[in-house]
Amino acid sequence: MMEGGQEAAAETDEEKRQMAGGYYSRVLIDEPPTDLFFERVSGAPEPPEDLRQLKLDLEGAAQSVVTFFRDDAEALLNFMERLQLAGQVGCCGPDYRIGEGKDSLESTKRQVLQKGYESRNRIWFEYTRYTLAILLPTVVAGFAIFAASTYGIYLPGPDAKGNFPPLVVAVLAALWIPAGAAFGVWTEFNFRTGNLKFGDLLSFDPERWSSGQRFFIAVMIGYLLAFVLAFGVIQIGLLGVLLNDFTGSRPWLSGVVGWVSGFSYPVVRDIIKTLRPSVRQQSEQSSS
C-alpha cells in the first residue's frame, strides 16, 4: 500500500510538472533586494538560447539597479519588482513571452536611466558649487601673489634665470593645486557622464565617495604628486611641457599638476604606487 501511495504521489508530482511546463516557474527577489533568482522547473531541459539571453540581460540589469540605487531603498525595490515582473512574463511558465519580457526590460531601463540623469544633474550642481568655492579664491589669491613676485612688489622676484623664490613657489602651489584639482574633478565628471547610458550606471560612482571626499582626496593626491615632481623622483610631460618645472620658472604649472590629479586620479594613483619603497635584504656572511 505504501509503495502504491508513493508511486501515486510521484505520478502526481510529474503531472504537476508537466502541467506547469516551461523552463522557469517563477522569479524571486530577496529582501533587501540584491539579485533576481530564477527558479527552474524540476526536470526541465536546458532553456533555448533566446530565453537564456533574456535571463542574463535581466540579471545584468538587476546588478546595475542594485549598484546605482544602493542608497535609495524605495527606488531599489520599485525597479527590482519591475524587473521581476519582466522576468515572470518573459521567462516563466509554459506560455513565456520573450518579446514582452524584452519590451518590459527596455521600458524599465529607460525609467532607471531617467533617474540616472536626475542623479547626474544633482551631483553636477554639487560638484559645480565645490569647484567654484575652491577655484575662485585660490586663483585670485594666487594670481595676486604671482603678479607681486613677478614685478617685485612686496615680494622677492625671479632670479636671473627666471626662477621664482622657493617660498613663492610653495605658496602658489598651495593655492593653485587645489584650484586645478577641483577643476579636474569637475571636468572628469562631465566627460564621464555627459552621454549617460544604462550600462554606465555600474561605473557611475565606482569609489562611492561623497562629493566632499572626492574633492579632498583629489587635492591631497595633487599635493603628493607635486612633492614627488619637485624632488625629480619622476618626470611627467603634458603637451610638450614638463610639469616638474612648476618649481622654477613656471609656477603656474602647479595648477596643471592639480588638474591632472583630479582628472586622471587612477593614473596618478598607479604612478604613486610604483614609488613604494622596497626592502633589500642582505645575506649574512658567515664568519671564517
Short mmCIF file of C-alpha atoms in Angstrom, two decimals:
data_model
loop_
_atom_site.label_atom_id
_atom_site.label_comp_id
_atom_site.label_asym_id
_atom_site.label_seq_id
_atom_site.Cartn_x
_atom_site.Cartn_y
_atom_site.Cartn_z
CA MET A 1 0.00 0.00 0.00
CA MET A 2 2.75 2.44 0.89
CA GLU A 3 4.63 1.73 -2.32
CA GLY A 4 1.48 2.35 -4.32
CA GLY A 5 0.93 5.62 -2.48
CA GLN A 6 4.48 6.76 -3.18
CA GLU A 7 4.11 5.88 -6.85
CA ALA A 8 0.85 7.81 -6.99
CA ALA A 9 2.48 10.80 -5.34
CA ALA A 10 5.37 10.63 -7.80
CA GLU A 11 2.93 10.48 -10.71
CA THR A 12 1.04 13.46 -9.26
CA ASP A 13 4.26 15.48 -8.99
CA GLU A 14 5.18 14.56 -12.54
CA GLU A 15 1.74 15.59 -13.77
CA LYS A 16 2.09 18.91 -11.96
CA ARG A 17 5.47 19.46 -13.54
CA GLN A 18 4.12 18.67 -17.00
CA MET A 19 1.13 20.93 -16.43
CA ALA A 20 3.42 23.73 -15.28
CA GLY A 21 5.66 23.29 -18.32
CA GLY A 22 8.22 25.82 -19.41
CA TYR A 23 11.73 26.15 -18.07
CA TYR A 24 11.33 28.53 -15.13
CA SER A 25 8.46 28.51 -12.68
CA ARG A 26 8.91 31.92 -11.05
CA VAL A 27 11.31 34.82 -10.38
CA LEU A 28 12.16 35.78 -6.82
CA ILE A 29 13.89 38.74 -5.18
CA ASP A 30 15.35 38.73 -1.70
CA GLU A 31 14.95 41.38 0.98
CA PRO A 32 16.59 43.81 0.78
CA PRO A 33 16.91 43.22 -2.98
CA THR A 34 20.34 42.11 -4.15
CA ASP A 35 19.57 40.00 -7.23
CA LEU A 36 16.95 38.16 -9.28
CA PHE A 37 16.58 34.43 -8.65
CA PHE A 38 15.06 32.28 -11.40
CA GLU A 39 13.53 29.05 -10.11
CA ARG A 40 13.89 26.21 -12.60
CA VAL A 41 11.07 23.77 -13.34
CA SER A 42 12.06 20.38 -11.97
CA GLY A 43 13.36 18.10 -14.70
CA ALA A 44 13.17 20.77 -17.42
CA PRO A 45 15.83 20.64 -20.14
CA GLU A 46 18.28 23.46 -20.79
CA PRO A 47 16.43 26.59 -21.96
CA PRO A 48 16.81 27.82 -25.55
CA GLU A 49 19.40 30.46 -26.32
CA ASP A 50 17.00 33.42 -26.63
CA LEU A 51 15.40 32.60 -23.28
CA ARG A 52 18.77 32.18 -21.60
CA GLN A 53 19.92 35.51 -23.02
CA LEU A 54 16.85 37.31 -21.69
CA LYS A 55 17.55 35.82 -18.26
CA LEU A 56 21.15 37.06 -18.40
CA ASP A 57 20.02 40.53 -19.52
CA LEU A 58 17.57 40.73 -16.63
CA GLU A 59 20.22 39.63 -14.14
CA GLY A 60 22.68 42.19 -15.53
CA ALA A 61 20.06 44.94 -15.30
CA ALA A 62 19.34 43.91 -11.72
CA GLN A 63 23.01 44.32 -10.79
CA SER A 64 23.07 47.83 -12.29
CA VAL A 65 19.91 48.74 -10.37
CA VAL A 66 21.26 47.34 -7.08
CA THR A 67 24.53 49.24 -7.52
CA PHE A 68 23.01 52.54 -8.59
CA PHE A 69 20.19 52.66 -6.04
CA ARG A 70 22.15 51.30 -3.08
CA ASP A 71 21.24 54.41 -1.05
CA ASP A 72 17.59 54.66 -2.20
CA ALA A 73 15.67 51.69 -0.78
CA GLU A 74 12.32 52.77 -2.23
CA ALA A 75 13.57 53.17 -5.80
CA LEU A 76 15.61 49.97 -5.50
CA LEU A 77 12.58 47.90 -4.52
CA ASN A 78 10.41 49.55 -7.15
CA PHE A 79 12.73 48.82 -10.06
CA MET A 80 13.64 45.33 -8.84
CA GLU A 81 9.94 44.48 -8.75
CA ARG A 82 9.61 45.77 -12.32
CA LEU A 83 12.47 43.53 -13.41
CA GLN A 84 10.91 40.65 -11.51
CA LEU A 85 7.67 41.17 -13.44
CA ALA A 86 9.58 41.31 -16.73
CA GLY A 87 11.23 38.00 -15.87
CA GLN A 88 7.92 36.47 -14.87
CA VAL A 89 6.31 37.44 -18.18
CA GLY A 90 9.26 36.72 -20.43
CA CYS A 91 10.76 33.60 -18.87
CA CYS A 92 8.25 31.69 -16.73
CA GLY A 93 5.54 29.15 -17.35
CA PRO A 94 4.62 27.19 -20.48
CA ASP A 95 3.46 30.33 -22.28
CA TYR A 96 6.50 32.51 -21.56
CA ARG A 97 6.64 35.52 -23.91
CA ILE A 98 10.20 36.58 -24.64
CA GLY A 99 9.15 39.57 -26.72
CA GLU A 100 7.01 41.04 -23.96
CA GLY A 101 9.75 40.36 -21.44
CA LYS A 102 12.26 42.27 -23.58
CA ASP A 103 9.83 45.18 -24.00
CA SER A 104 9.28 45.32 -20.24
CA LEU A 105 13.04 45.17 -19.63
CA GLU A 106 13.72 48.05 -22.05
CA SER A 107 10.94 50.12 -20.51
CA THR A 108 12.43 49.60 -17.06
CA LYS A 109 15.89 50.54 -18.33
CA ARG A 110 14.55 53.82 -19.72
CA GLN A 111 12.92 54.68 -16.40
CA VAL A 112 16.10 53.79 -14.49
CA LEU A 113 18.16 55.90 -16.88
CA GLN A 114 15.85 58.85 -16.32
CA LYS A 115 16.58 58.53 -12.61
CA GLY A 116 20.25 58.37 -13.55
CA TYR A 117 20.02 61.70 -15.35
CA GLU A 118 18.32 63.23 -12.32
CA SER A 119 21.12 61.99 -10.05
CA ARG A 120 23.73 63.16 -12.57
CA ASN A 121 22.24 66.66 -12.58
CA ARG A 122 22.09 66.79 -8.78
CA ILE A 123 25.71 65.72 -8.44
CA TRP A 124 26.72 68.18 -11.19
CA PHE A 125 25.36 71.08 -9.16
CA GLU A 126 27.18 69.79 -6.07
CA TYR A 127 30.46 69.49 -7.99
CA THR A 128 29.99 72.94 -9.52
CA ARG A 129 29.47 74.52 -6.09
CA TYR A 130 32.57 72.80 -4.68
CA THR A 131 34.62 73.78 -7.74
CA LEU A 132 33.67 77.46 -7.62
CA ALA A 133 34.13 77.63 -3.84
CA ILE A 134 37.68 76.29 -4.21
CA LEU A 135 38.63 77.75 -7.58
CA LEU A 136 37.71 81.44 -7.25
CA PRO A 137 39.52 82.39 -4.02
CA THR A 138 42.64 80.29 -4.70
CA VAL A 139 43.04 81.54 -8.28
CA VAL A 140 42.57 85.19 -7.31
CA ALA A 141 44.92 84.95 -4.31
CA GLY A 142 47.48 83.02 -6.32
CA PHE A 143 47.38 85.48 -9.20
CA ALA A 144 47.90 88.40 -6.80
CA ILE A 145 50.97 86.72 -5.29
CA PHE A 146 52.28 85.73 -8.74
CA ALA A 147 51.94 89.29 -10.03
CA ALA A 148 53.51 90.78 -6.90
CA SER A 149 56.51 88.48 -7.18
CA THR A 150 56.84 88.94 -10.93
CA TYR A 151 57.08 92.72 -10.59
CA GLY A 152 58.88 92.73 -7.25
CA ILE A 153 56.05 94.34 -5.31
CA TYR A 154 56.48 93.50 -1.60
CA LEU A 155 57.80 90.04 -2.61
CA PRO A 156 61.15 88.87 -3.99
CA GLY A 157 61.08 88.42 -7.74
CA PRO A 158 62.57 85.80 -10.08
CA ASP A 159 66.33 85.43 -10.30
CA ALA A 160 68.44 85.97 -13.40
CA LYS A 161 67.34 82.62 -14.82
CA GLY A 162 63.67 83.42 -14.30
CA ASN A 163 63.23 81.02 -11.40
CA PHE A 164 60.85 82.15 -8.67
CA PRO A 165 61.94 82.04 -5.00
CA PRO A 166 61.14 78.71 -3.29
CA LEU A 167 58.78 80.35 -0.78
CA VAL A 168 56.74 81.96 -3.56
CA VAL A 169 56.63 78.66 -5.45
CA ALA A 170 55.43 76.82 -2.33
CA VAL A 171 52.69 79.38 -1.63
CA LEU A 172 51.49 79.36 -5.24
CA ALA A 173 51.45 75.54 -5.26
CA ALA A 174 49.46 75.51 -2.01
CA LEU A 175 46.85 77.73 -3.70
CA TRP A 176 46.80 76.57 -7.29
CA ILE A 177 46.95 72.80 -6.75
CA PRO A 178 43.51 72.80 -5.04
CA ALA A 179 42.18 75.03 -7.83
CA GLY A 180 43.46 72.67 -10.52
CA ALA A 181 42.32 69.56 -8.65
CA ALA A 182 38.79 70.92 -8.23
CA PHE A 183 38.56 71.82 -11.90
CA GLY A 184 39.96 68.39 -12.82
CA VAL A 185 37.32 66.56 -10.78
CA TRP A 186 34.57 68.70 -12.35
CA THR A 187 35.95 68.12 -15.87
CA GLU A 188 36.28 64.36 -15.42
CA PHE A 189 32.71 64.08 -14.15
CA ASN A 190 31.37 65.96 -17.16
CA PHE A 191 33.34 63.80 -19.59
CA ARG A 192 32.29 60.57 -17.88
CA THR A 193 28.58 61.29 -17.50
CA GLY A 194 27.88 63.63 -20.41
CA ASN A 195 26.30 60.92 -22.56
CA LEU A 196 24.99 58.60 -19.86
CA LYS A 197 23.78 55.14 -20.90
CA PHE A 198 22.25 52.34 -18.86
CA GLY A 199 25.48 50.34 -18.96
CA ASP A 200 27.34 53.30 -17.44
CA LEU A 201 25.37 53.11 -14.19
CA LEU A 202 27.66 50.40 -12.81
CA SER A 203 30.61 52.82 -13.02
CA PHE A 204 28.64 55.99 -12.24
CA ASP A 205 30.26 56.29 -8.80
CA PRO A 206 32.85 53.48 -8.61
CA GLU A 207 34.65 54.71 -5.47
CA ARG A 208 31.38 55.50 -3.62
CA TRP A 209 32.78 58.71 -2.15
CA SER A 210 30.75 61.75 -1.24
CA SER A 211 31.40 64.95 -3.18
CA GLY A 212 33.42 66.42 -0.32
CA GLN A 213 35.55 63.29 -0.03
CA ARG A 214 36.19 63.23 -3.77
CA PHE A 215 37.48 66.80 -3.84
CA PHE A 216 39.54 66.40 -0.67
CA ILE A 217 41.24 63.26 -1.98
CA ALA A 218 42.00 64.92 -5.33
CA VAL A 219 43.63 67.89 -3.58
CA MET A 220 45.75 65.70 -1.29
CA ILE A 221 46.83 63.49 -4.19
CA GLY A 222 47.75 66.67 -6.05
CA TYR A 223 49.99 67.77 -3.18
CA LEU A 224 51.60 64.34 -3.09
CA LEU A 225 52.21 64.37 -6.84
CA ALA A 226 53.72 67.86 -6.61
CA PHE A 227 56.05 66.69 -3.84
CA VAL A 228 57.25 63.79 -5.98
CA LEU A 229 57.73 66.05 -9.02
CA ALA A 230 59.55 68.71 -7.01
CA PHE A 231 62.25 66.24 -5.98
CA GLY A 232 62.57 64.86 -9.50
CA VAL A 233 61.60 61.34 -8.50
CA ILE A 234 59.58 61.11 -11.71
CA GLN A 235 59.06 63.36 -14.71
CA ILE A 236 55.67 63.98 -16.28
CA GLY A 237 55.11 65.90 -19.50
CA LEU A 238 51.86 67.29 -20.86
CA LEU A 239 51.60 68.77 -24.37
CA GLY A 240 55.37 69.11 -24.53
CA VAL A 241 55.64 70.88 -21.16
CA LEU A 242 57.44 69.28 -18.23
CA LEU A 243 55.27 69.57 -15.12
CA ASN A 244 58.37 69.41 -12.92
CA ASP A 245 59.13 72.99 -13.99
CA PHE A 246 56.50 74.34 -11.59
CA THR A 247 59.32 74.63 -9.02
CA GLY A 248 61.26 77.10 -11.17
CA SER A 249 60.25 79.49 -13.90
CA ARG A 250 56.70 78.20 -14.40
CA PRO A 251 54.93 78.12 -11.03
CA TRP A 252 51.55 78.24 -12.80
CA LEU A 253 52.16 74.59 -13.74
CA SER A 254 51.22 73.68 -10.16
CA GLY A 255 47.62 74.28 -11.24
CA VAL A 256 48.12 71.78 -14.06
CA VAL A 257 49.56 69.29 -11.56
CA GLY A 258 46.38 69.66 -9.53
CA TRP A 259 44.21 69.29 -12.63
CA VAL A 260 45.98 66.04 -13.58
CA SER A 261 45.39 64.63 -10.09
CA GLY A 262 41.68 65.47 -10.31
CA PHE A 263 41.07 64.45 -13.90
CA SER A 264 43.26 61.33 -14.05
CA TYR A 265 43.16 60.09 -10.47
CA PRO A 266 43.52 56.35 -11.37
CA VAL A 267 46.63 57.12 -13.47
CA VAL A 268 48.21 59.24 -10.73
CA ARG A 269 47.35 56.58 -8.15
CA ASP A 270 49.15 53.92 -10.21
CA ILE A 271 52.19 56.20 -10.60
CA ILE A 272 52.37 56.78 -6.85
CA LYS A 273 52.02 53.05 -6.20
CA THR A 274 55.14 52.35 -8.25
CA LEU A 275 57.13 54.51 -5.83
CA ARG A 276 56.60 52.25 -2.84
CA PRO A 277 59.89 51.70 -1.02
CA SER A 278 61.41 48.26 -1.31
CA VAL A 279 63.36 46.49 1.41
CA ARG A 280 66.61 44.99 0.28
CA GLN A 281 67.81 42.12 2.41
CA GLN A 282 71.46 41.23 2.50
CA SER A 283 72.57 37.72 3.28
CA GLU A 284 74.67 37.41 6.34
CA GLN A 285 78.25 36.46 5.74
CA SER A 286 79.42 33.52 7.70
CA SER A 287 82.44 34.18 9.88
CA SER A 288 85.52 32.40 8.82
#
